[in-house]
Amino acid sequence: MHEVLALTQISDNTVVQFFYTLTDADDTQIETNHGADPIAYLHGHDGMIPAIEEALTGKSAGDTLHLTLTPEQAYGERQEGQQQRVPIKHLQGLPKGVRSWKPGMVAVVQTEQGMRQVTVIKPGLKMVLVDTNHPLAGKTLTYDIEVADVRAATDDEIAHGHAHGVGGHQH
């Protein structure tokens, strides 16, 4: 008799690790994590785009998905009047070897709602004009996803509301 191992299915309170390639409506690659660590999140705890989380529910390690999201399902439509001046010292994420912020670069700032991506419009000496729309707002996006691993979350992960370890949150 051969014993068949049941693969853990993605459901609330499971930690999901996956690889993805993100492309836009013109099939231009925006980003990928192939060749790096998989991204990890705690399913059912608002740590993932809801439409992706919904599509992953019930999947197991080894499953693949081809998922196209409208702007409303992804990062929303672009909103006018979302420009804001922020002190340059609050911008994080300047690439290694780059000495200053330039228009079009994406930075990360800490807000009352947590970390947020912004796009630099006009850098100055002390203040920077940024667009607070998410850089992918207004775009139709396609995710090609490969589920790498699914496991039950630990009590700590559930209490903290996020995955720990490779691809997750490091304390």
Tab-separated table of N, CA and C in Angstrom:
chain	number	residue	atom	x	y	z
A	1	MET	N	0.826	-1.188	0.000
A	1	MET	CA	0.000	0.000	0.000
A	1	MET	C	0.872	1.253	0.000
A	2	HIS	N	0.607	2.135	-0.905
A	2	HIS	CA	1.290	3.427	-0.916
A	2	HIS	C	0.410	4.441	-0.219
A	3	GLU	N	1.042	5.187	0.662
A	3	GLU	CA	0.294	6.225	1.372
A	3	GLU	C	0.331	7.505	0.545
A	4	VAL	N	-0.796	8.106	0.322
A	4	VAL	CA	-0.867	9.351	-0.439
A	4	VAL	C	-0.841	10.514	0.552
A	5	LEU	N	0.138	11.391	0.381
A	5	LEU	CA	0.215	12.558	1.251
A	5	LEU	C	-0.736	13.620	0.739
A	6	ALA	N	-1.615	14.055	1.600
A	6	ALA	CA	-2.553	15.117	1.213
A	6	ALA	C	-1.829	16.454	1.299
A	7	LEU	N	-1.867	17.218	0.228
A	7	LEU	CA	-1.255	18.544	0.235
A	7	LEU	C	-2.158	19.507	0.988
A	8	THR	N	-1.541	20.353	1.780
A	8	THR	CA	-2.300	21.366	2.509
A	8	THR	C	-2.910	22.343	1.513
A	9	GLN	N	-4.200	22.584	1.651
A	9	GLN	CA	-4.876	23.552	0.787
A	9	GLN	C	-4.854	24.927	1.440
A	10	ILE	N	-4.793	25.951	0.604
A	10	ILE	CA	-4.778	27.328	1.095
A	10	ILE	C	-6.143	27.663	1.679
A	11	SER	N	-6.124	28.081	2.934
A	11	SER	CA	-7.334	28.526	3.621
A	11	SER	C	-6.897	29.525	4.690
A	12	ASP	N	-7.857	30.100	5.408
A	12	ASP	CA	-7.502	31.059	6.453
A	12	ASP	C	-6.522	30.415	7.434
A	13	ASN	N	-5.584	31.225	7.907
A	13	ASN	CA	-4.565	30.803	8.869
A	13	ASN	C	-3.575	29.787	8.317
A	14	THR	N	-3.363	29.831	6.983
A	14	THR	CA	-2.236	29.099	6.404
A	14	THR	C	-1.228	30.128	5.916
A	15	VAL	N	0.055	29.742	5.962
A	15	VAL	CA	1.114	30.588	5.408
A	15	VAL	C	1.372	30.097	3.996
A	16	VAL	N	1.271	31.017	3.045
A	16	VAL	CA	1.416	30.700	1.629
A	16	VAL	C	2.701	31.351	1.124
A	17	GLN	N	3.518	30.562	0.423
A	17	GLN	CA	4.698	31.105	-0.253
A	17	GLN	C	4.480	30.902	-1.749
A	18	PHE	N	4.750	31.963	-2.521
A	18	PHE	CA	4.586	31.814	-3.965
A	18	PHE	C	5.574	32.667	-4.739
A	19	PHE	N	5.811	32.218	-5.969
A	19	PHE	CA	6.595	32.976	-6.942
A	19	PHE	C	5.600	33.642	-7.890
A	20	TYR	N	5.966	34.809	-8.418
A	20	TYR	CA	5.058	35.482	-9.344
A	20	TYR	C	5.842	36.297	-10.363
A	21	THR	N	5.185	36.516	-11.482
A	21	THR	CA	5.641	37.481	-12.475
A	21	THR	C	4.457	38.385	-12.742
A	22	LEU	N	4.699	39.684	-12.653
A	22	LEU	CA	3.657	40.688	-12.845
A	22	LEU	C	3.903	41.409	-14.167
A	23	THR	N	2.855	41.445	-15.022
A	23	THR	CA	2.942	42.153	-16.295
A	23	THR	C	1.776	43.125	-16.417
A	24	ASP	N	1.951	44.130	-17.287
A	24	ASP	CA	0.873	45.100	-17.511
A	24	ASP	C	0.066	44.705	-18.744
A	25	ALA	N	-0.861	45.569	-19.142
A	25	ALA	CA	-1.765	45.268	-20.258
A	25	ALA	C	-1.013	45.095	-21.580
A	26	ASP	N	0.199	45.665	-21.700
A	26	ASP	CA	1.014	45.520	-22.910
A	26	ASP	C	1.932	44.309	-22.840
A	27	ASP	N	1.760	43.469	-21.791
A	27	ASP	CA	2.585	42.279	-21.557
A	27	ASP	C	4.032	42.641	-21.245
A	28	THR	N	4.243	43.852	-20.712
A	28	THR	CA	5.569	44.273	-20.272
A	28	THR	C	5.757	43.829	-18.822
A	29	GLN	N	6.869	43.138	-18.560
A	29	GLN	CA	7.116	42.666	-17.202
A	29	GLN	C	7.408	43.848	-16.275
A	30	ILE	N	6.687	43.912	-15.164
A	30	ILE	CA	6.869	44.965	-14.170
A	30	ILE	C	7.791	44.481	-13.069
A	31	GLU	N	7.539	43.267	-12.577
A	31	GLU	CA	8.422	42.692	-11.563
A	31	GLU	C	8.214	41.192	-11.481
A	32	THR	N	9.202	40.525	-10.890
A	32	THR	CA	9.129	39.089	-10.667
A	32	THR	C	9.991	38.751	-9.464
A	33	ASN	N	9.666	37.656	-8.791
A	33	ASN	CA	10.529	37.188	-7.716
A	33	ASN	C	11.123	35.816	-8.053
A	34	HIS	N	10.993	35.378	-9.317
A	34	HIS	CA	11.659	34.145	-9.743
A	34	HIS	C	13.158	34.386	-9.624
A	35	GLY	N	13.876	33.414	-9.122
A	35	GLY	CA	15.312	33.574	-8.907
A	35	GLY	C	15.637	34.186	-7.554
A	36	ALA	N	14.617	34.446	-6.757
A	36	ALA	CA	14.798	34.981	-5.401
A	36	ALA	C	13.920	34.146	-4.464
A	37	ASP	N	13.796	34.588	-3.216
A	37	ASP	CA	12.913	33.890	-2.279
A	37	ASP	C	11.458	34.122	-2.661
A	38	PRO	N	10.601	33.133	-2.409
A	38	PRO	CA	9.171	33.361	-2.661
A	38	PRO	C	8.622	34.383	-1.669
A	39	ILE	N	7.556	35.058	-2.069
A	39	ILE	CA	6.857	35.966	-1.159
A	39	ILE	C	6.012	35.089	-0.237
A	40	ALA	N	5.847	35.509	1.015
A	40	ALA	CA	5.037	34.748	1.963
A	40	ALA	C	4.011	35.670	2.590
A	41	TYR	N	2.817	35.133	2.813
A	41	TYR	CA	1.791	35.917	3.512
A	41	TYR	C	0.907	34.973	4.307
A	42	LEU	N	0.212	35.535	5.288
A	42	LEU	CA	-0.722	34.787	6.126
A	42	LEU	C	-2.111	34.949	5.523
A	43	HIS	N	-2.665	33.860	5.001
A	43	HIS	CA	-3.945	33.899	4.293
A	43	HIS	C	-5.083	34.262	5.255
A	44	GLY	N	-5.940	35.190	4.806
A	44	GLY	CA	-7.106	35.576	5.594
A	44	GLY	C	-6.855	36.700	6.584
A	45	HIS	N	-5.708	37.381	6.462
A	45	HIS	CA	-5.370	38.449	7.413
A	45	HIS	C	-5.053	39.774	6.711
A	46	ASP	N	-5.658	40.017	5.556
A	46	ASP	CA	-5.517	41.288	4.822
A	46	ASP	C	-4.074	41.610	4.457
A	47	GLY	N	-3.256	40.576	4.217
A	47	GLY	CA	-1.865	40.811	3.841
A	47	GLY	C	-1.612	40.662	2.357
A	48	MET	N	-2.672	40.502	1.587
A	48	MET	CA	-2.543	40.267	0.147
A	48	MET	C	-3.703	40.957	-0.555
A	49	ILE	N	-3.504	41.310	-1.836
A	49	ILE	CA	-4.596	41.871	-2.633
A	49	ILE	C	-5.773	40.898	-2.552
A	50	PRO	N	-6.967	41.362	-2.146
A	50	PRO	CA	-8.107	40.446	-1.953
A	50	PRO	C	-8.405	39.540	-3.152
A	51	ALA	N	-8.309	40.051	-4.376
A	51	ALA	CA	-8.618	39.223	-5.550
A	51	ALA	C	-7.602	38.089	-5.721
A	52	ILE	N	-6.347	38.333	-5.359
A	52	ILE	CA	-5.329	37.277	-5.424
A	52	ILE	C	-5.601	36.250	-4.334
A	53	GLU	N	-5.887	36.736	-3.128
A	53	GLU	CA	-6.169	35.836	-2.023
A	53	GLU	C	-7.366	34.922	-2.350
A	54	GLU	N	-8.408	35.524	-2.908
A	54	GLU	CA	-9.611	34.759	-3.281
A	54	GLU	C	-9.272	33.676	-4.313
A	55	ALA	N	-8.460	34.038	-5.321
A	55	ALA	CA	-8.103	33.079	-6.378
A	55	ALA	C	-7.210	31.959	-5.844
A	56	LEU	N	-6.414	32.242	-4.810
A	56	LEU	CA	-5.519	31.232	-4.248
A	56	LEU	C	-6.220	30.275	-3.277
A	57	THR	N	-7.375	30.678	-2.755
A	57	THR	CA	-8.096	29.833	-1.794
A	57	THR	C	-8.358	28.454	-2.402
A	58	GLY	N	-7.982	27.415	-1.653
A	58	GLY	CA	-8.195	26.044	-2.105
A	58	GLY	C	-7.059	25.465	-2.930
A	59	LYS	N	-6.085	26.294	-3.321
A	59	LYS	CA	-4.941	25.807	-4.103
A	59	LYS	C	-3.924	25.158	-3.167
A	60	SER	N	-2.967	24.418	-3.751
A	60	SER	CA	-1.922	23.723	-2.995
A	60	SER	C	-0.565	23.990	-3.637
A	61	ALA	N	0.494	23.576	-2.937
A	61	ALA	CA	1.853	23.705	-3.481
A	61	ALA	C	1.914	23.040	-4.849
A	62	GLY	N	2.548	23.727	-5.808
A	62	GLY	CA	2.669	23.212	-7.170
A	62	GLY	C	1.618	23.760	-8.124
A	63	ASP	N	0.516	24.288	-7.584
A	63	ASP	CA	-0.527	24.856	-8.445
A	63	ASP	C	-0.045	26.168	-9.062
A	64	THR	N	-0.543	26.475	-10.259
A	64	THR	CA	-0.217	27.734	-10.926
A	64	THR	C	-1.512	28.466	-11.264
A	65	LEU	N	-1.393	29.788	-11.361
A	65	LEU	CA	-2.529	30.654	-11.675
A	65	LEU	C	-2.104	31.694	-12.691
A	66	HIS	N	-2.994	32.029	-13.589
A	66	HIS	CA	-2.817	33.157	-14.512
A	66	HIS	C	-4.001	34.062	-14.225
A	67	LEU	N	-3.755	35.204	-13.611
A	67	LEU	CA	-4.824	36.032	-13.065
A	67	LEU	C	-4.689	37.469	-13.564
A	68	THR	N	-5.705	37.971	-14.259
A	68	THR	CA	-5.700	39.364	-14.721
A	68	THR	C	-6.669	40.162	-13.858
A	69	LEU	N	-6.161	41.261	-13.283
A	69	LEU	CA	-6.955	42.104	-12.383
A	69	LEU	C	-7.183	43.476	-12.995
A	70	THR	N	-8.409	43.964	-12.871
A	70	THR	CA	-8.722	45.337	-13.275
A	70	THR	C	-8.112	46.285	-12.233
A	71	PRO	N	-8.010	47.575	-12.549
A	71	PRO	CA	-7.503	48.518	-11.539
A	71	PRO	C	-8.293	48.434	-10.224
A	72	GLU	N	-9.616	48.278	-10.321
A	72	GLU	CA	-10.444	48.217	-9.116
A	72	GLU	C	-10.090	47.005	-8.254
A	73	GLN	N	-9.701	45.894	-8.891
A	73	GLN	CA	-9.352	44.676	-8.151
A	73	GLN	C	-7.920	44.727	-7.613
A	74	ALA	N	-7.093	45.604	-8.179
A	74	ALA	CA	-5.678	45.656	-7.804
A	74	ALA	C	-5.409	46.867	-6.898
A	75	TYR	N	-4.924	47.950	-7.473
A	75	TYR	CA	-4.506	49.114	-6.671
A	75	TYR	C	-5.392	50.338	-6.842
A	76	GLY	N	-6.571	50.142	-7.470
A	76	GLY	CA	-7.506	51.249	-7.623
A	76	GLY	C	-7.187	52.137	-8.808
A	77	GLU	N	-8.109	53.039	-9.097
A	77	GLU	CA	-7.895	54.027	-10.163
A	77	GLU	C	-7.000	55.135	-9.629
A	78	ARG	N	-6.314	55.818	-10.534
A	78	ARG	CA	-5.512	56.973	-10.128
A	78	ARG	C	-6.447	58.096	-9.680
A	79	GLN	N	-6.102	58.739	-8.602
A	79	GLN	CA	-6.884	59.863	-8.076
A	79	GLN	C	-6.136	61.162	-8.365
A	80	GLU	N	-6.862	62.143	-8.855
A	80	GLU	CA	-6.248	63.458	-9.097
A	80	GLU	C	-6.005	64.157	-7.765
A	81	GLY	N	-5.073	65.089	-7.757
A	81	GLY	CA	-4.821	65.889	-6.561
A	81	GLY	C	-4.156	65.116	-5.435
A	82	GLN	N	-3.407	64.082	-5.770
A	82	GLN	CA	-2.747	63.265	-4.754
A	82	GLN	C	-1.275	63.634	-4.603
A	83	GLN	N	-0.963	64.900	-4.831
A	83	GLN	CA	0.417	65.349	-4.684
A	83	GLN	C	0.619	65.920	-3.296
A	84	GLN	N	1.802	65.657	-2.751
A	84	GLN	CA	2.091	66.083	-1.390
A	84	GLN	C	3.579	66.396	-1.267
A	85	ARG	N	3.885	67.416	-0.474
A	85	ARG	CA	5.295	67.734	-0.203
A	85	ARG	C	5.693	67.035	1.088
A	86	VAL	N	6.809	66.301	1.027
A	86	VAL	CA	7.316	65.608	2.217
A	86	VAL	C	8.804	65.902	2.380
A	87	PRO	N	9.279	65.931	3.630
A	87	PRO	CA	10.716	66.117	3.843
A	87	PRO	C	11.504	64.983	3.185
A	88	ILE	N	12.574	65.323	2.497
A	88	ILE	CA	13.369	64.336	1.749
A	88	ILE	C	13.894	63.247	2.682
A	89	LYS	N	14.126	63.579	3.953
A	89	LYS	CA	14.664	62.588	4.898
A	89	LYS	C	13.671	61.461	5.184
A	90	HIS	N	12.386	61.650	4.853
A	90	HIS	CA	11.377	60.615	5.091
A	90	HIS	C	11.292	59.595	3.955
A	91	LEU	N	11.942	59.881	2.822
A	91	LEU	CA	11.912	58.952	1.691
A	91	LEU	C	12.908	57.819	1.918
A	92	GLN	N	12.436	56.593	1.727
A	92	GLN	CA	13.288	55.411	1.873
A	92	GLN	C	13.318	54.654	0.555
A	93	GLY	N	14.385	53.868	0.365
A	93	GLY	CA	14.441	52.984	-0.799
A	93	GLY	C	15.278	53.491	-1.957
A	94	LEU	N	16.142	54.487	-1.727
A	94	LEU	CA	17.024	54.961	-2.799
A	94	LEU	C	17.938	53.800	-3.194
A	95	PRO	N	17.957	53.425	-4.472
A	95	PRO	CA	18.780	52.277	-4.886
A	95	PRO	C	20.259	52.487	-4.564
A	96	LYS	N	20.953	51.374	-4.267
A	96	LYS	CA	22.387	51.441	-3.975
A	96	LYS	C	23.119	52.072	-5.147
A	97	GLY	N	24.049	52.943	-4.855
A	97	GLY	CA	24.847	53.578	-5.898
A	97	GLY	C	24.196	54.812	-6.499
A	98	VAL	N	22.932	55.073	-6.167
A	98	VAL	CA	22.232	56.267	-6.662
A	98	VAL	C	22.303	57.317	-5.559
A	99	ARG	N	22.697	58.531	-5.928
A	99	ARG	CA	22.964	59.545	-4.911
A	99	ARG	C	21.785	60.449	-4.588
A	100	SER	N	20.838	60.583	-5.517
A	100	SER	CA	19.732	61.500	-5.241
A	100	SER	C	18.456	61.035	-5.936
A	101	TRP	N	17.333	61.529	-5.413
A	101	TRP	CA	16.023	61.190	-5.977
A	101	TRP	C	15.817	61.945	-7.282
A	102	LYS	N	15.197	61.271	-8.252
A	102	LYS	CA	14.899	61.865	-9.555
A	102	LYS	C	13.406	61.668	-9.839
A	103	PRO	N	12.810	62.542	-10.677
A	103	PRO	CA	11.403	62.372	-11.032
A	103	PRO	C	11.138	60.974	-11.604
A	104	GLY	N	10.017	60.367	-11.178
A	104	GLY	CA	9.634	59.043	-11.662
A	104	GLY	C	10.105	57.902	-10.771
A	105	MET	N	11.060	58.172	-9.875
A	105	MET	CA	11.533	57.116	-8.982
A	105	MET	C	10.469	56.812	-7.929
A	106	VAL	N	10.397	55.553	-7.511
A	106	VAL	CA	9.450	55.134	-6.477
A	106	VAL	C	10.179	55.064	-5.146
A	107	ALA	N	9.585	55.714	-4.146
A	107	ALA	CA	10.130	55.721	-2.791
A	107	ALA	C	9.108	55.108	-1.847
A	108	VAL	N	9.545	54.827	-0.633
A	108	VAL	CA	8.652	54.325	0.407
A	108	VAL	C	8.668	55.334	1.545
A	109	VAL	N	7.476	55.657	2.067
A	109	VAL	CA	7.366	56.549	3.218
A	109	VAL	C	6.508	55.879	4.284
A	110	GLN	N	6.804	56.183	5.537
A	110	GLN	CA	6.011	55.671	6.657
A	110	GLN	C	4.831	56.619	6.850
A	111	THR	N	3.610	56.059	6.874
A	111	THR	CA	2.413	56.866	7.099
A	111	THR	C	1.670	56.308	8.309
A	112	GLU	N	0.598	56.970	8.702
A	112	GLU	CA	-0.220	56.458	9.810
A	112	GLU	C	-0.824	55.099	9.470
A	113	GLN	N	-0.964	54.791	8.168
A	113	GLN	CA	-1.509	53.499	7.726
A	113	GLN	C	-0.406	52.476	7.440
A	114	GLY	N	0.838	52.789	7.765
A	114	GLY	CA	1.954	51.883	7.496
A	114	GLY	C	2.794	52.370	6.325
A	115	MET	N	3.656	51.507	5.831
A	115	MET	CA	4.546	51.865	4.724
A	115	MET	C	3.733	52.039	3.442
A	116	ARG	N	4.107	53.046	2.643
A	116	ARG	CA	3.364	53.341	1.417
A	116	ARG	C	4.334	53.733	0.310
A	117	GLN	N	4.071	53.234	-0.899
A	117	GLN	CA	4.891	53.609	-2.045
A	117	GLN	C	4.377	54.916	-2.621
A	118	VAL	N	5.308	55.802	-2.975
A	118	VAL	CA	4.978	57.071	-3.613
A	118	VAL	C	5.916	57.257	-4.805
A	119	THR	N	5.517	58.105	-5.733
A	119	THR	CA	6.348	58.390	-6.898
A	119	THR	C	6.864	59.820	-6.803
A	120	VAL	N	8.167	59.996	-6.962
A	120	VAL	CA	8.781	61.314	-6.901
A	120	VAL	C	8.381	62.107	-8.144
A	121	ILE	N	7.858	63.325	-7.928
A	121	ILE	CA	7.508	64.218	-9.038
A	121	ILE	C	8.608	65.259	-9.215
A	122	LYS	N	8.950	65.950	-8.095
A	122	LYS	CA	9.951	67.009	-8.176
A	122	LYS	C	10.760	67.031	-6.880
A	123	PRO	N	12.018	66.560	-6.955
A	123	PRO	CA	12.860	66.596	-5.756
A	123	PRO	C	13.442	67.986	-5.527
A	124	GLY	N	13.564	68.357	-4.259
A	124	GLY	CA	14.215	69.607	-3.890
A	124	GLY	C	15.337	69.305	-2.906
A	125	LEU	N	15.924	70.350	-2.328
A	125	LEU	CA	17.016	70.139	-1.386
A	125	LEU	C	16.530	69.517	-0.084
A	126	LYS	N	15.419	70.048	0.456
A	126	LYS	CA	14.912	69.536	1.728
A	126	LYS	C	13.528	68.892	1.603
A	127	MET	N	12.747	69.324	0.626
A	127	MET	CA	11.385	68.806	0.435
A	127	MET	C	11.276	68.162	-0.955
A	128	VAL	N	10.375	67.170	-1.056
A	128	VAL	CA	10.149	66.482	-2.320
A	128	VAL	C	8.650	66.471	-2.592
A	129	LEU	N	8.260	66.794	-3.824
A	129	LEU	CA	6.864	66.680	-4.231
A	129	LEU	C	6.663	65.252	-4.722
A	130	VAL	N	5.706	64.540	-4.102
A	130	VAL	CA	5.448	63.152	-4.470
A	130	VAL	C	3.989	62.964	-4.859
A	131	ASP	N	3.732	61.927	-5.659
A	131	ASP	CA	2.383	61.488	-6.011
A	131	ASP	C	2.088	60.318	-5.084
A	132	THR	N	1.019	60.434	-4.278
A	132	THR	CA	0.713	59.387	-3.302
A	132	THR	C	-0.157	58.263	-3.872
A	133	ASN	N	-0.548	58.355	-5.156
A	133	ASN	CA	-1.198	57.207	-5.794
A	133	ASN	C	-0.203	56.051	-5.784
A	134	HIS	N	-0.694	54.818	-5.611
A	134	HIS	CA	0.203	53.664	-5.738
A	134	HIS	C	0.769	53.683	-7.154
A	135	PRO	N	2.057	53.356	-7.327
A	135	PRO	CA	2.655	53.385	-8.674
A	135	PRO	C	1.914	52.529	-9.704
A	136	LEU	N	1.175	51.510	-9.261
A	136	LEU	CA	0.444	50.651	-10.198
A	136	LEU	C	-1.043	50.983	-10.270
A	137	ALA	N	-1.464	52.076	-9.628
A	137	ALA	CA	-2.875	52.491	-9.687
A	137	ALA	C	-3.268	52.779	-11.133
A	138	GLY	N	-4.494	52.418	-11.487
A	138	GLY	CA	-5.013	52.697	-12.829
A	138	GLY	C	-4.590	51.693	-13.881
A	139	LYS	N	-3.842	50.664	-13.494
A	139	LYS	CA	-3.339	49.690	-14.467
A	139	LYS	C	-4.066	48.349	-14.341
A	140	THR	N	-4.306	47.717	-15.502
A	140	THR	CA	-4.758	46.331	-15.535
A	140	THR	C	-3.505	45.481	-15.426
A	141	LEU	N	-3.488	44.564	-14.458
A	141	LEU	CA	-2.285	43.801	-14.141
A	141	LEU	C	-2.536	42.308	-14.270
A	142	THR	N	-1.551	41.580	-14.770
A	142	THR	CA	-1.635	40.127	-14.861
A	142	THR	C	-0.555	39.509	-13.982
A	143	TYR	N	-0.999	38.622	-13.112
A	143	TYR	CA	-0.100	37.887	-12.226
A	143	TYR	C	-0.036	36.440	-12.685
A	144	ASP	N	1.174	35.945	-12.949
A	144	ASP	CA	1.401	34.523	-13.153
A	144	ASP	C	2.017	34.020	-11.863
A	145	ILE	N	1.277	33.163	-11.162
A	145	ILE	CA	1.625	32.739	-9.809
A	145	ILE	C	1.884	31.239	-9.765
A	146	GLU	N	2.937	30.867	-9.062
A	146	GLU	CA	3.243	29.457	-8.805
A	146	GLU	C	3.332	29.275	-7.294
A	147	VAL	N	2.438	28.481	-6.736
A	147	VAL	CA	2.429	28.248	-5.293
A	147	VAL	C	3.611	27.346	-4.939
A	148	ALA	N	4.492	27.841	-4.067
A	148	ALA	CA	5.689	27.095	-3.689
A	148	ALA	C	5.449	26.239	-2.450
A	149	ASP	N	4.708	26.772	-1.474
A	149	ASP	CA	4.517	26.049	-0.224
A	149	ASP	C	3.275	26.557	0.485
A	150	VAL	N	2.606	25.655	1.200
A	150	VAL	CA	1.459	26.003	2.035
A	150	VAL	C	1.632	25.230	3.337
A	151	ARG	N	1.511	25.921	4.466
A	151	ARG	CA	1.618	25.253	5.757
A	151	ARG	C	0.686	25.935	6.748
A	152	ALA	N	0.365	25.225	7.806
A	152	ALA	CA	-0.438	25.815	8.873
A	152	ALA	C	0.379	26.922	9.537
A	153	ALA	N	-0.267	28.026	9.859
A	153	ALA	CA	0.411	29.132	10.547
A	153	ALA	C	0.651	28.760	12.007
A	154	THR	N	1.695	29.349	12.584
A	154	THR	CA	1.947	29.155	14.011
A	154	THR	C	1.035	30.087	14.803
A	155	ASP	N	0.903	29.805	16.105
A	155	ASP	CA	0.101	30.683	16.962
A	155	ASP	C	0.648	32.104	16.948
A	156	ASP	N	1.989	32.245	16.942
A	156	ASP	CA	2.616	33.579	16.898
A	156	ASP	C	2.230	34.321	15.618
A	157	GLU	N	2.284	33.635	14.483
A	157	GLU	CA	1.943	34.273	13.209
A	157	GLU	C	0.495	34.748	13.218
A	158	ILE	N	-0.402	33.916	13.729
A	158	ILE	CA	-1.822	34.294	13.785
A	158	ILE	C	-2.003	35.493	14.722
A	159	ALA	N	-1.328	35.464	15.876
A	159	ALA	CA	-1.429	36.578	16.835
A	159	ALA	C	-0.885	37.873	16.240
A	160	HIS	N	0.216	37.773	15.477
A	160	HIS	CA	0.837	38.965	14.880
A	160	HIS	C	0.158	39.398	13.588
A	161	GLY	N	-0.588	38.489	12.949
A	161	GLY	CA	-1.300	38.824	11.719
A	161	GLY	C	-0.455	38.811	10.467
A	162	HIS	N	0.737	38.145	10.529
A	162	HIS	CA	1.584	38.051	9.338
A	162	HIS	C	2.483	36.823	9.422
A	163	ALA	N	3.016	36.412	8.247
A	163	ALA	CA	3.906	35.255	8.165
A	163	ALA	C	5.291	35.623	8.665
A	164	HIS	N	5.966	34.670	9.264
A	164	HIS	CA	7.357	34.825	9.686
A	164	HIS	C	8.234	33.955	8.800
A	165	GLY	N	9.541	34.178	8.845
A	165	GLY	CA	10.485	33.330	8.119
A	165	GLY	C	10.734	33.816	6.708
A	166	VAL	N	11.247	32.916	5.851
A	166	VAL	CA	11.626	33.259	4.467
A	166	VAL	C	10.450	33.886	3.731
A	167	GLY	N	10.667	35.072	3.187
A	167	GLY	CA	9.640	35.754	2.409
A	167	GLY	C	8.599	36.456	3.254
A	168	GLY	N	8.653	36.279	4.563
A	168	GLY	CA	7.678	36.894	5.464
A	168	GLY	C	8.328	37.976	6.315
A	169	HIS	N	7.731	38.263	7.460
A	169	HIS	CA	8.176	39.340	8.327
A	169	HIS	C	9.305	38.841	9.229
A	170	GLN	N	10.365	39.615	9.341
A	170	GLN	CA	11.479	39.276	10.221
A	170	GLN	C	11.388	40.159	11.463
A	171	HIS	N	11.374	39.534	12.639
A	171	HIS	CA	11.325	40.328	13.886
A	171	HIS	C	12.717	40.569	14.386
